[in-house]
Amino acid sequence: MAAPALALLGGPPVWSRGWPSWPLTGPATGRHLLDVLDSGRWAVSGPWTGRESWNRRFCRRFADYIGVRFCHTVDHGSSALLAAFLALDLGPGDEVIVPGLTWVACASAVLRVGATPVLVDISPDTLCLDPAAVEAAITPRSRCILMVHLYSCMADVEAIGALAARHGLAVVEDCAQAHGATWAGRRAGSFGRIAAFSMQQGKVLTAGEGGAVLTDDPVLADRLERLGSDGRRVSRTPPRPGRPDLDEVGGLQGMNLCLSEFQAALLCDGLDRLEAQTETRTTRAAGLDRALGALPLLETLRPHAGNDRRAYYHYAIRLAPAVTGQVTAARVCDALGAELGTWVHGPYTPLSRHPLFAPGTLRALPAGLPAPALPVAEAEAGRTVLLHHALLLAGEDAMAAIAEAFAKVLGRLDALAGA
Ligand SMILES: Cc1ncc(COP(=O)(O)O)c(C=O)c1O
């Protein structure tokens, strides 16, 4: 009997039973939101109600979870990066080293403080910053390294930390995609001078939109707090009911980057489930690595040995050159998506040619930035396939279907190439 046709070409799909939706809620989610609704305090700047705000509660719990002293919530991960660079007092004339493969906000945040993003290449093992490329990009104007943990691997925190120390640079750790990951038992977010998290809809801990900045440094923590709340900070004297529990400290030009109480309540709720979900995703991903890594036309990532627990924002797998020599990775993604009934896609376009990275289009931003060649980022972006983390919350039968879909599509490349 002939093998079934690819679903993309009209054949039967491998899996049609659907996937876990994302974001997920729990039994207490609605109750927490109603609590905020009825409390009369919807914002950090709302009246004190006689008990700790949801924002403070989340900050206390998240700092404890990551293992650092201070946490402040912000409205987006992009704002977390902006606040981090401003807290470090970066500005015109300063260079920030940014991986060439990451979300555009990483480079845009550098531009927003007037500094220059210097794009550098990535490691093919992890898709994160290549320490040798970082070292080669350091100039007398370098001030900071933006160390992004991408998709499911942590960047080499030891090598980059050592480089930064040797050259007197600050490390900002972008953990938008790494909630719960560890390196030698220490959580991502505890390695940089400041860590920036995103809690946007697709992230493993989410309030729809949201973010957080964390640090161990009390001076930076105070700057981050005032920067993000128009120069105010949470009162250190006993608050009075009916008035905001914020002191108008000033002394630093801030902005309003505050997260609402509804969002903070959602983050507290999601944090209750994060560990169990991370365990499930890690187990499922390890199974996929075994099944897909055994297929001759696929290559798994090779995380650093120190990265002893991975957090999966996306599960990533690479197509061998024998595949991309015949069909584009985008075509393979479409075929897999049709087999599985979900969106399967590739990584970001490297920032040196990303259509969303367009500094010269606003007078307020520096123009004429160089667009360096990023051969590894280009090669890996052209052959990597990503699956969203929600898929990893499905059962073992669904993981078997993913493996079957890959085997089916890779076994019919001729049909895919010819169609
Ligand atoms: C690595 C990285 N940094 C920063 C951000 C920005 O976060 P947000 O979308 O919450 O502004 C994202 C969002 O996708 C991201 O993936």
PDB file of C-alpha atoms in Angstrom, residues 261-366:
ATOM      1  CA  GLU A 261      -3.073  44.697  39.916  1.00  0.00           C
ATOM      2  CA  PHE A 262      -5.078  42.380  37.633  1.00  0.00           C
ATOM      3  CA  GLN A 263      -1.910  41.403  35.812  1.00  0.00           C
ATOM      4  CA  ALA A 264       0.035  40.946  39.041  1.00  0.00           C
ATOM      5  CA  ALA A 265      -2.732  38.653  40.324  1.00  0.00           C
ATOM      6  CA  LEU A 266      -2.449  36.592  37.118  1.00  0.00           C
ATOM      7  CA  LEU A 267       1.318  36.318  37.636  1.00  0.00           C
ATOM      8  CA  CYS A 268       0.897  35.108  41.226  1.00  0.00           C
ATOM      9  CA  ASP A 269      -1.568  32.530  39.950  1.00  0.00           C
ATOM     10  CA  GLY A 270       0.715  31.395  37.094  1.00  0.00           C
ATOM     11  CA  LEU A 271       3.707  31.140  39.416  1.00  0.00           C
ATOM     12  CA  ASP A 272       1.798  28.531  41.436  1.00  0.00           C
ATOM     13  CA  ARG A 273       1.776  26.290  38.327  1.00  0.00           C
ATOM     14  CA  LEU A 274       5.128  27.147  36.761  1.00  0.00           C
ATOM     15  CA  GLU A 275       7.252  24.434  38.397  1.00  0.00           C
ATOM     16  CA  ALA A 276       4.879  21.576  37.584  1.00  0.00           C
ATOM     17  CA  GLN A 277       4.517  22.791  33.994  1.00  0.00           C
ATOM     18  CA  THR A 278       8.297  23.150  33.622  1.00  0.00           C
ATOM     19  CA  GLU A 279       8.732  19.556  34.796  1.00  0.00           C
ATOM     20  CA  THR A 280       6.193  18.287  32.262  1.00  0.00           C
ATOM     21  CA  ARG A 281       7.730  20.263  29.400  1.00  0.00           C
ATOM     22  CA  THR A 282      11.241  19.127  30.316  1.00  0.00           C
ATOM     23  CA  THR A 283      10.200  15.469  30.368  1.00  0.00           C
ATOM     24  CA  ARG A 284       8.306  15.733  27.075  1.00  0.00           C
ATOM     25  CA  ALA A 285      11.160  17.614  25.388  1.00  0.00           C
ATOM     26  CA  ALA A 286      13.716  15.035  26.525  1.00  0.00           C
ATOM     27  CA  GLY A 287      11.505  12.343  24.963  1.00  0.00           C
ATOM     28  CA  LEU A 288      11.264  14.340  21.735  1.00  0.00           C
ATOM     29  CA  ASP A 289      15.049  14.805  21.688  1.00  0.00           C
ATOM     30  CA  ARG A 290      15.439  11.023  21.900  1.00  0.00           C
ATOM     31  CA  ALA A 291      12.847  10.278  19.208  1.00  0.00           C
ATOM     32  CA  LEU A 292      13.739  13.074  16.783  1.00  0.00           C
ATOM     33  CA  GLY A 293      17.484  12.896  17.425  1.00  0.00           C
ATOM     34  CA  ALA A 294      17.346   9.281  16.209  1.00  0.00           C
ATOM     35  CA  LEU A 295      16.031  10.392  12.797  1.00  0.00           C
ATOM     36  CA  PRO A 296      18.934  10.787  10.348  1.00  0.00           C
ATOM     37  CA  LEU A 297      17.786  14.113   8.903  1.00  0.00           C
ATOM     38  CA  LEU A 298      17.417  15.971  12.220  1.00  0.00           C
ATOM     39  CA  GLU A 299      19.861  17.466  14.710  1.00  0.00           C
ATOM     40  CA  THR A 300      18.973  18.400  18.286  1.00  0.00           C
ATOM     41  CA  LEU A 301      20.449  21.439  20.063  1.00  0.00           C
ATOM     42  CA  ARG A 302      23.531  20.851  22.206  1.00  0.00           C
ATOM     43  CA  PRO A 303      23.035  22.784  25.452  1.00  0.00           C
ATOM     44  CA  HIS A 304      26.052  23.546  27.623  1.00  0.00           C
ATOM     45  CA  ALA A 305      26.640  20.885  30.303  1.00  0.00           C
ATOM     46  CA  GLY A 306      26.196  23.577  32.957  1.00  0.00           C
ATOM     47  CA  ASN A 307      22.611  24.231  31.815  1.00  0.00           C
ATOM     48  CA  ASP A 308      21.221  21.448  33.976  1.00  0.00           C
ATOM     49  CA  ARG A 309      17.569  22.386  33.621  1.00  0.00           C
ATOM     50  CA  ARG A 310      16.135  23.822  30.459  1.00  0.00           C
ATOM     51  CA  ALA A 311      13.021  25.970  30.281  1.00  0.00           C
ATOM     52  CA  TYR A 312      11.215  25.547  26.988  1.00  0.00           C
ATOM     53  CA  TYR A 313       9.717  28.644  25.422  1.00  0.00           C
ATOM     54  CA  HIS A 314       9.990  26.813  22.122  1.00  0.00           C
ATOM     55  CA  TYR A 315      11.227  23.319  21.388  1.00  0.00           C
ATOM     56  CA  ALA A 316      13.858  23.703  18.629  1.00  0.00           C
ATOM     57  CA  ILE A 317      15.199  21.066  16.232  1.00  0.00           C
ATOM     58  CA  ARG A 318      17.433  21.530  13.174  1.00  0.00           C
ATOM     59  CA  LEU A 319      17.005  20.118   9.690  1.00  0.00           C
ATOM     60  CA  ALA A 320      20.122  18.496   8.216  1.00  0.00           C
ATOM     61  CA  PRO A 321      21.640  20.162   5.126  1.00  0.00           C
ATOM     62  CA  ALA A 322      20.345  17.220   3.061  1.00  0.00           C
ATOM     63  CA  VAL A 323      16.817  18.494   3.781  1.00  0.00           C
ATOM     64  CA  THR A 324      17.344  22.208   3.224  1.00  0.00           C
ATOM     65  CA  GLY A 325      19.216  21.362   0.034  1.00  0.00           C
ATOM     66  CA  GLN A 326      15.881  20.092  -1.343  1.00  0.00           C
ATOM     67  CA  VAL A 327      13.167  22.237   0.270  1.00  0.00           C
ATOM     68  CA  THR A 328      13.098  25.342   2.437  1.00  0.00           C
ATOM     69  CA  ALA A 329      12.679  25.006   6.185  1.00  0.00           C
ATOM     70  CA  ALA A 330       9.542  27.162   5.844  1.00  0.00           C
ATOM     71  CA  ARG A 331       8.011  24.535   3.538  1.00  0.00           C
ATOM     72  CA  VAL A 332       8.866  21.757   6.003  1.00  0.00           C
ATOM     73  CA  CYS A 333       7.262  23.844   8.788  1.00  0.00           C
ATOM     74  CA  ASP A 334       4.077  24.237   6.737  1.00  0.00           C
ATOM     75  CA  ALA A 335       3.973  20.490   6.076  1.00  0.00           C
ATOM     76  CA  LEU A 336       4.499  19.696   9.775  1.00  0.00           C
ATOM     77  CA  GLY A 337       1.860  22.235  10.748  1.00  0.00           C
ATOM     78  CA  ALA A 338      -0.645  20.571   8.437  1.00  0.00           C
ATOM     79  CA  GLU A 339       0.145  17.118   9.899  1.00  0.00           C
ATOM     80  CA  LEU A 340      -0.211  18.327  13.486  1.00  0.00           C
ATOM     81  CA  GLY A 341      -2.955  20.930  13.205  1.00  0.00           C
ATOM     82  CA  THR A 342      -0.901  23.720  14.740  1.00  0.00           C
ATOM     83  CA  TRP A 343       1.463  26.554  13.798  1.00  0.00           C
ATOM     84  CA  VAL A 344       4.982  25.294  13.239  1.00  0.00           C
ATOM     85  CA  HIS A 345       7.491  27.976  12.265  1.00  0.00           C
ATOM     86  CA  GLY A 346      11.124  28.985  12.085  1.00  0.00           C
ATOM     87  CA  PRO A 347      13.182  31.323  14.287  1.00  0.00           C
ATOM     88  CA  TYR A 348      13.542  35.086  14.075  1.00  0.00           C
ATOM     89  CA  THR A 349      15.121  36.641  11.016  1.00  0.00           C
ATOM     90  CA  PRO A 350      18.660  37.680  12.027  1.00  0.00           C
ATOM     91  CA  LEU A 351      18.544  41.272  13.291  1.00  0.00           C
ATOM     92  CA  SER A 352      21.049  42.517  10.706  1.00  0.00           C
ATOM     93  CA  ARG A 353      18.245  42.202   8.116  1.00  0.00           C
ATOM     94  CA  HIS A 354      15.111  42.023  10.273  1.00  0.00           C
ATOM     95  CA  PRO A 355      12.307  44.159   8.784  1.00  0.00           C
ATOM     96  CA  LEU A 356      11.205  45.253  12.290  1.00  0.00           C
ATOM     97  CA  PHE A 357      14.656  46.604  13.158  1.00  0.00           C
ATOM     98  CA  ALA A 358      14.677  49.953  11.377  1.00  0.00           C
ATOM     99  CA  PRO A 359      16.572  52.541  13.475  1.00  0.00           C
ATOM    100  CA  GLY A 360      16.964  55.075  10.673  1.00  0.00           C
ATOM    101  CA  THR A 361      13.197  55.495  10.292  1.00  0.00           C
ATOM    102  CA  LEU A 362      12.778  57.769  13.358  1.00  0.00           C
ATOM    103  CA  ARG A 363      14.639  61.030  13.863  1.00  0.00           C
ATOM    104  CA  ALA A 364      14.962  60.269  17.586  1.00  0.00           C
ATOM    105  CA  LEU A 365      17.047  57.163  16.922  1.00  0.00           C
ATOM    106  CA  PRO A 366      20.608  56.834  15.677  1.00  0.00           C
TER     107      PRO A 366
END
